[in-house]
């Protein structure tokens, strides 16, 4: 770990500001989860070929909820059996050391932070969570666990049985349930995606570490701007430059580290562990 980052880490531990991790799809790639925006984001239905940005929308759900569900069930069948990788476990280990000084803001909906043991109280899933569903007509804002009786193991991509479809009805009003995820034509809010909470955290952050996200969505961009303007040090760890990189390189309190997430987090964990042990 470079000396600038070591200094910032020590300083942040002393002043009690948060050490916040902002993570995206890159961190789950090693677990075999395809990204929404990549080539695996496509969905073929009949003669039509949809992009994720077209099918993962509320307007498509209103027109063709079954088709949207077929796509989501297929995606969920992939995440359901995926295992957390070393990066997920290292984030959990770092949390164990930092406790309430730690915050994890994740764009991933795949449930792998939970499987790795990250605490729910310090994990903020700003794009939702595949493990929950909610009423598509918003008769209430209640979240329901994804119906476990839907078999995800051997799915025919293009079939939803009558029995399954019954399970995807709102228990209160009978309308279609929807996956608890932020769609491409929707906005962040506090109720479902903890928008205000993470913005507050970003202002109280001394060190922000961005891993495996392209910076293409609006809330992560605001988090980074908030942190920078409040004097936080912001590091981007990525195998290639993203929308964040050039911006950070130009800042005195910004840095781009070209690395994979696991080796970076391993080093970070060791360094943090040493600093903390030296203080006991
Ligand atoms: Zn309802």
GROMACS .gro file of C-alpha atoms and ligand atoms in nm:
model
  281
    1UNK     CA    1   0.000   0.000   0.000
    2UNK     CA    2   0.143   0.342  -0.092
    3UNK     CA    3   0.261   0.578   0.181
    4UNK     CA    4   0.001   0.849   0.113
    5UNK     CA    5  -0.277   0.599   0.164
    6UNK     CA    6  -0.114   0.464   0.481
    7UNK     CA    7  -0.100   0.818   0.624
    8UNK     CA    8  -0.462   0.886   0.539
    9UNK     CA    9  -0.566   0.557   0.695
   10UNK     CA   10  -0.387   0.640   1.020
   11UNK     CA   11  -0.530   0.991   1.026
   12UNK     CA   12  -0.883   0.867   0.964
   13UNK     CA   13  -0.855   0.606   1.239
   14UNK     CA   14  -0.754   0.889   1.474
   15UNK     CA   15  -1.019   1.141   1.383
   16UNK     CA   16  -1.302   0.890   1.395
   17UNK     CA   17  -1.445   0.966   1.051
   18UNK     CA   18  -1.578   0.677   0.849
   19UNK     CA   19  -1.384   0.447   0.621
   20UNK     CA   20  -1.636   0.382   0.347
   21UNK     CA   21  -1.619   0.127   0.067
   22UNK     CA   22  -1.823   0.193  -0.246
   23UNK     CA   23  -1.835  -0.127  -0.449
   24UNK     CA   24  -1.985  -0.243  -0.776
   25UNK     CA   25  -2.013  -0.540  -1.010
   26UNK     CA   26  -1.636  -0.580  -1.044
   27UNK     CA   27  -1.620  -0.727  -0.696
   28UNK     CA   28  -1.867  -1.004  -0.783
   29UNK     CA   29  -1.718  -1.085  -1.123
   30UNK     CA   30  -1.483  -1.341  -0.964
   31UNK     CA   31  -1.789  -1.517  -0.826
   32UNK     CA   32  -1.919  -1.561  -1.181
   33UNK     CA   33  -2.189  -1.294  -1.170
   34UNK     CA   34  -2.231  -1.130  -1.511
   35UNK     CA   35  -2.283  -0.755  -1.515
   36UNK     CA   36  -2.610  -0.592  -1.619
   37UNK     CA   37  -2.438  -0.368  -1.865
   38UNK     CA   38  -2.206  -0.622  -2.024
   39UNK     CA   39  -2.272  -0.860  -2.309
   40UNK     CA   40  -2.454  -1.101  -2.076
   41UNK     CA   41  -2.713  -0.837  -1.999
   42UNK     CA   42  -2.910  -0.925  -2.314
   43UNK     CA   43  -3.243  -1.104  -2.311
   44UNK     CA   44  -3.386  -1.276  -2.615
   45UNK     CA   45  -3.763  -1.321  -2.625
   46UNK     CA   46  -3.921  -1.460  -2.941
   47UNK     CA   47  -3.769  -1.258  -3.222
   48UNK     CA   48  -3.683  -0.968  -2.994
   49UNK     CA   49  -3.347  -0.897  -2.841
   50UNK     CA   50  -3.361  -0.667  -2.539
   51UNK     CA   51  -3.080  -0.490  -2.359
   52UNK     CA   52  -3.084  -0.497  -1.981
   53UNK     CA   53  -3.153  -0.123  -1.993
   54UNK     CA   54  -3.476  -0.201  -2.183
   55UNK     CA   55  -3.609  -0.500  -1.992
   56UNK     CA   56  -3.499  -0.395  -1.644
   57UNK     CA   57  -3.743  -0.106  -1.634
   58UNK     CA   58  -4.067  -0.022  -1.460
   59UNK     CA   59  -4.229   0.067  -1.791
   60UNK     CA   60  -4.153  -0.283  -1.927
   61UNK     CA   61  -4.286  -0.436  -1.604
   62UNK     CA   62  -4.613  -0.247  -1.651
   63UNK     CA   63  -4.646  -0.374  -2.007
   64UNK     CA   64  -4.517  -0.730  -1.967
   65UNK     CA   65  -4.457  -0.830  -1.606
   66UNK     CA   66  -4.425  -1.203  -1.691
   67UNK     CA   67  -4.149  -1.137  -1.941
   68UNK     CA   68  -3.960  -0.920  -1.689
   69UNK     CA   69  -3.997  -1.192  -1.426
   70UNK     CA   70  -3.865  -1.461  -1.662
   71UNK     CA   71  -3.552  -1.251  -1.704
   72UNK     CA   72  -3.518  -1.186  -1.331
   73UNK     CA   73  -3.572  -1.551  -1.241
   74UNK     CA   74  -3.298  -1.644  -1.483
   75UNK     CA   75  -3.064  -1.385  -1.329
   76UNK     CA   76  -3.157  -1.496  -0.981
   77UNK     CA   77  -3.085  -1.858  -1.077
   78UNK     CA   78  -2.727  -1.743  -1.145
   79UNK     CA   79  -2.677  -1.545  -0.822
   80UNK     CA   80  -2.857  -1.801  -0.605
   81UNK     CA   81  -2.577  -2.058  -0.632
   82UNK     CA   82  -2.284  -1.817  -0.652
   83UNK     CA   83  -2.040  -1.810  -0.362
   84UNK     CA   84  -1.874  -1.503  -0.214
   85UNK     CA   85  -1.510  -1.465  -0.317
   86UNK     CA   86  -1.205  -1.348  -0.124
   87UNK     CA   87  -1.289  -0.981  -0.170
   88UNK     CA   88  -1.629  -1.025  -0.003
   89UNK     CA   89  -1.468  -1.204   0.292
   90UNK     CA   90  -1.196  -0.939   0.322
   91UNK     CA   91  -1.459  -0.665   0.339
   92UNK     CA   92  -1.622  -0.859   0.621
   93UNK     CA   93  -1.283  -0.894   0.800
   94UNK     CA   94  -1.214  -0.520   0.761
   95UNK     CA   95  -1.558  -0.448   0.906
   96UNK     CA   96  -1.477  -0.668   1.208
   97UNK     CA   97  -1.171  -0.452   1.277
   98UNK     CA   98  -1.332  -0.115   1.217
   99UNK     CA   99  -1.680  -0.185   1.357
  100UNK     CA  100  -1.883   0.138   1.350
  101UNK     CA  101  -1.614   0.330   1.165
  102UNK     CA  102  -1.688   0.106   0.865
  103UNK     CA  103  -1.955   0.148   0.599
  104UNK     CA  104  -2.016  -0.060   0.288
  105UNK     CA  105  -2.218   0.096   0.007
  106UNK     CA  106  -2.281  -0.166  -0.259
  107UNK     CA  107  -2.442  -0.152  -0.601
  108UNK     CA  108  -2.465  -0.532  -0.607
  109UNK     CA  109  -2.801  -0.706  -0.566
  110UNK     CA  110  -2.657  -1.060  -0.560
  111UNK     CA  111  -2.667  -1.125  -0.183
  112UNK     CA  112  -2.294  -1.211  -0.167
  113UNK     CA  113  -2.204  -0.957   0.106
  114UNK     CA  114  -2.465  -1.120   0.330
  115UNK     CA  115  -2.334  -1.469   0.247
  116UNK     CA  116  -1.981  -1.354   0.338
  117UNK     CA  117  -2.103  -1.234   0.676
  118UNK     CA  118  -2.110  -0.854   0.634
  119UNK     CA  119  -2.351  -0.706   0.885
  120UNK     CA  120  -2.683  -0.574   0.760
  121UNK     CA  121  -2.649  -0.265   0.981
  122UNK     CA  122  -2.334  -0.143   0.804
  123UNK     CA  123  -2.417  -0.261   0.450
  124UNK     CA  124  -2.620  -0.028   0.230
  125UNK     CA  125  -2.763  -0.190  -0.081
  126UNK     CA  126  -2.833   0.111  -0.297
  127UNK     CA  127  -2.964  -0.093  -0.591
  128UNK     CA  128  -3.180  -0.331  -0.387
  129UNK     CA  129  -3.154  -0.700  -0.310
  130UNK     CA  130  -3.252  -1.005  -0.518
  131UNK     CA  131  -3.355  -1.186  -0.200
  132UNK     CA  132  -3.662  -0.966  -0.159
  133UNK     CA  133  -3.975  -0.877  -0.354
  134UNK     CA  134  -4.234  -0.608  -0.303
  135UNK     CA  135  -4.573  -0.503  -0.436
  136UNK     CA  136  -4.550  -0.382  -0.798
  137UNK     CA  137  -4.846  -0.147  -0.734
  138UNK     CA  138  -4.697  -0.022  -0.407
  139UNK     CA  139  -5.006  -0.096  -0.196
  140UNK     CA  140  -4.747  -0.092   0.085
  141UNK     CA  141  -4.370  -0.056   0.105
  142UNK     CA  142  -4.328  -0.390   0.281
  143UNK     CA  143  -4.049  -0.620   0.162
  144UNK     CA  144  -4.124  -0.991   0.136
  145UNK     CA  145  -3.860  -1.264   0.118
  146UNK     CA  146  -3.827  -1.409  -0.232
  147UNK     CA  147  -4.056  -1.718  -0.240
  148UNK     CA  148  -3.820  -2.007  -0.169
  149UNK     CA  149  -4.067  -2.256  -0.318
  150UNK     CA  150  -3.976  -2.129  -0.664
  151UNK     CA  151  -3.719  -2.378  -0.788
  152UNK     CA  152  -3.415  -2.196  -0.924
  153UNK     CA  153  -3.197  -2.498  -0.986
  154UNK     CA  154  -3.304  -2.622  -1.331
  155UNK     CA  155  -3.478  -2.335  -1.495
  156UNK     CA  156  -3.611  -2.323  -1.844
  157UNK     CA  157  -3.527  -1.960  -1.914
  158UNK     CA  158  -3.855  -1.886  -2.089
  159UNK     CA  159  -4.110  -2.058  -1.868
  160UNK     CA  160  -4.293  -1.951  -1.555
  161UNK     CA  161  -4.542  -2.212  -1.437
  162UNK     CA  162  -4.893  -2.126  -1.317
  163UNK     CA  163  -4.792  -2.238  -0.967
  164UNK     CA  164  -4.493  -2.003  -0.967
  165UNK     CA  165  -4.695  -1.716  -1.101
  166UNK     CA  166  -4.938  -1.750  -0.807
  167UNK     CA  167  -4.640  -1.710  -0.570
  168UNK     CA  168  -4.548  -1.385  -0.741
  169UNK     CA  169  -4.869  -1.212  -0.633
  170UNK     CA  170  -4.886  -0.948  -0.360
  171UNK     CA  171  -5.032  -1.108  -0.044
  172UNK     CA  172  -5.214  -0.784   0.035
  173UNK     CA  173  -5.370  -0.668  -0.293
  174UNK     CA  174  -5.314  -0.957  -0.536
  175UNK     CA  175  -5.129  -0.749  -0.797
  176UNK     CA  176  -4.796  -0.862  -0.940
  177UNK     CA  177  -4.500  -0.857  -0.705
  178UNK     CA  178  -4.178  -0.706  -0.838
  179UNK     CA  179  -3.813  -0.774  -0.761
  180UNK     CA  180  -3.676  -0.539  -0.495
  181UNK     CA  181  -3.427  -0.370  -0.725
  182UNK     CA  182  -3.378  -0.024  -0.869
  183UNK     CA  183  -3.474  -0.031  -1.235
  184UNK     CA  184  -3.307   0.170  -1.507
  185UNK     CA  185  -3.599   0.415  -1.534
  186UNK     CA  186  -3.633   0.473  -1.159
  187UNK     CA  187  -3.472   0.707  -0.907
  188UNK     CA  188  -3.287   0.642  -0.583
  189UNK     CA  189  -3.487   0.704  -0.264
  190UNK     CA  190  -3.442   0.655   0.109
  191UNK     CA  191  -3.731   0.414   0.159
  192UNK     CA  192  -3.591   0.133  -0.053
  193UNK     CA  193  -3.235   0.230  -0.136
  194UNK     CA  194  -3.111   0.431   0.168
  195UNK     CA  195  -3.029   0.737  -0.043
  196UNK     CA  196  -3.030   0.994   0.241
  197UNK     CA  197  -2.845   0.764   0.479
  198UNK     CA  198  -2.556   0.702   0.241
  199UNK     CA  199  -2.535   1.071   0.154
  200UNK     CA  200  -2.502   1.147   0.525
  201UNK     CA  201  -2.232   0.880   0.554
  202UNK     CA  202  -2.046   1.025   0.256
  203UNK     CA  203  -2.021   1.360   0.435
  204UNK     CA  204  -1.881   1.195   0.746
  205UNK     CA  205  -1.625   0.988   0.553
  206UNK     CA  206  -1.251   1.044   0.594
  207UNK     CA  207  -1.142   0.776   0.348
  208UNK     CA  208  -1.355   0.654   0.059
  209UNK     CA  209  -1.244   0.350  -0.137
  210UNK     CA  210  -1.417   0.280  -0.468
  211UNK     CA  211  -1.385  -0.074  -0.603
  212UNK     CA  212  -1.508  -0.234  -0.924
  213UNK     CA  213  -1.764   0.020  -1.034
  214UNK     CA  214  -1.772   0.219  -1.355
  215UNK     CA  215  -1.933   0.523  -1.195
  216UNK     CA  216  -2.215   0.527  -1.447
  217UNK     CA  217  -2.498   0.590  -1.202
  218UNK     CA  218  -2.592   0.907  -1.026
  219UNK     CA  219  -2.585   0.828  -0.653
  220UNK     CA  220  -2.227   0.689  -0.649
  221UNK     CA  221  -2.117   1.005  -0.830
  222UNK     CA  222  -2.278   1.227  -0.563
  223UNK     CA  223  -2.120   1.015  -0.287
  224UNK     CA  224  -1.776   1.073  -0.439
  225UNK     CA  225  -1.837   1.448  -0.485
  226UNK     CA  226  -1.964   1.485  -0.126
  227UNK     CA  227  -1.665   1.303   0.014
  228UNK     CA  228  -1.417   1.506  -0.194
  229UNK     CA  229  -1.576   1.839  -0.105
  230UNK     CA  230  -1.571   1.753   0.267
  231UNK     CA  231  -1.199   1.682   0.252
  232UNK     CA  232  -1.209   1.303   0.242
  233UNK     CA  233  -0.936   1.113   0.060
  234UNK     CA  234  -1.085   0.915  -0.229
  235UNK     CA  235  -0.911   0.612  -0.382
  236UNK     CA  236  -1.033   0.421  -0.682
  237UNK     CA  237  -0.918   0.061  -0.718
  238UNK     CA  238  -0.986  -0.079  -1.061
  239UNK     CA  239  -0.822  -0.293  -1.328
  240UNK     CA  240  -0.892  -0.022  -1.585
  241UNK     CA  241  -0.972   0.347  -1.567
  242UNK     CA  242  -1.335   0.444  -1.521
  243UNK     CA  243  -1.535   0.766  -1.525
  244UNK     CA  244  -1.398   0.838  -1.177
  245UNK     CA  245  -1.028   0.791  -1.250
  246UNK     CA  246  -0.928   1.104  -1.442
  247UNK     CA  247  -1.128   1.319  -1.205
  248UNK     CA  248  -0.954   1.171  -0.901
  249UNK     CA  249  -0.605   1.189  -1.049
  250UNK     CA  250  -0.646   1.566  -1.086
  251UNK     CA  251  -0.737   1.610  -0.718
  252UNK     CA  252  -0.493   1.653  -0.433
  253UNK     CA  253  -0.712   1.425  -0.223
  254UNK     CA  254  -0.773   1.165  -0.494
  255UNK     CA  255  -0.586   0.857  -0.618
  256UNK     CA  256  -0.622   0.584  -0.877
  257UNK     CA  257  -0.476   0.244  -0.794
  258UNK     CA  258  -0.460   0.001  -1.086
  259UNK     CA  259  -0.517  -0.331  -0.917
  260UNK     CA  260  -0.764  -0.612  -0.870
  261UNK     CA  261  -0.986  -0.591  -0.565
  262UNK     CA  262  -0.855  -0.897  -0.376
  263UNK     CA  263  -0.481  -0.809  -0.366
  264UNK     CA  264  -0.567  -0.451  -0.273
  265UNK     CA  265  -0.802  -0.556   0.007
  266UNK     CA  266  -0.551  -0.812   0.136
  267UNK     CA  267  -0.288  -0.541   0.169
  268UNK     CA  268  -0.536  -0.298   0.319
  269UNK     CA  269  -0.648  -0.553   0.578
  270UNK     CA  270  -0.289  -0.635   0.678
  271UNK     CA  271  -0.195  -0.270   0.709
  272UNK     CA  272  -0.505  -0.189   0.912
  273UNK     CA  273  -0.448  -0.489   1.136
  274UNK     CA  274  -0.087  -0.382   1.202
  275UNK     CA  275  -0.181  -0.024   1.283
  276UNK     CA  276  -0.455  -0.135   1.518
  277UNK     CA  277  -0.239  -0.396   1.692
  278UNK     CA  278   0.038  -0.140   1.744
  279UNK     CA  279  -0.210   0.080   1.928
  280UNK     CA  280  -0.347  -0.176   2.173
  281LIG    ZN1  281  -4.998  -0.503  -0.318
   0.00000   0.00000   0.00000
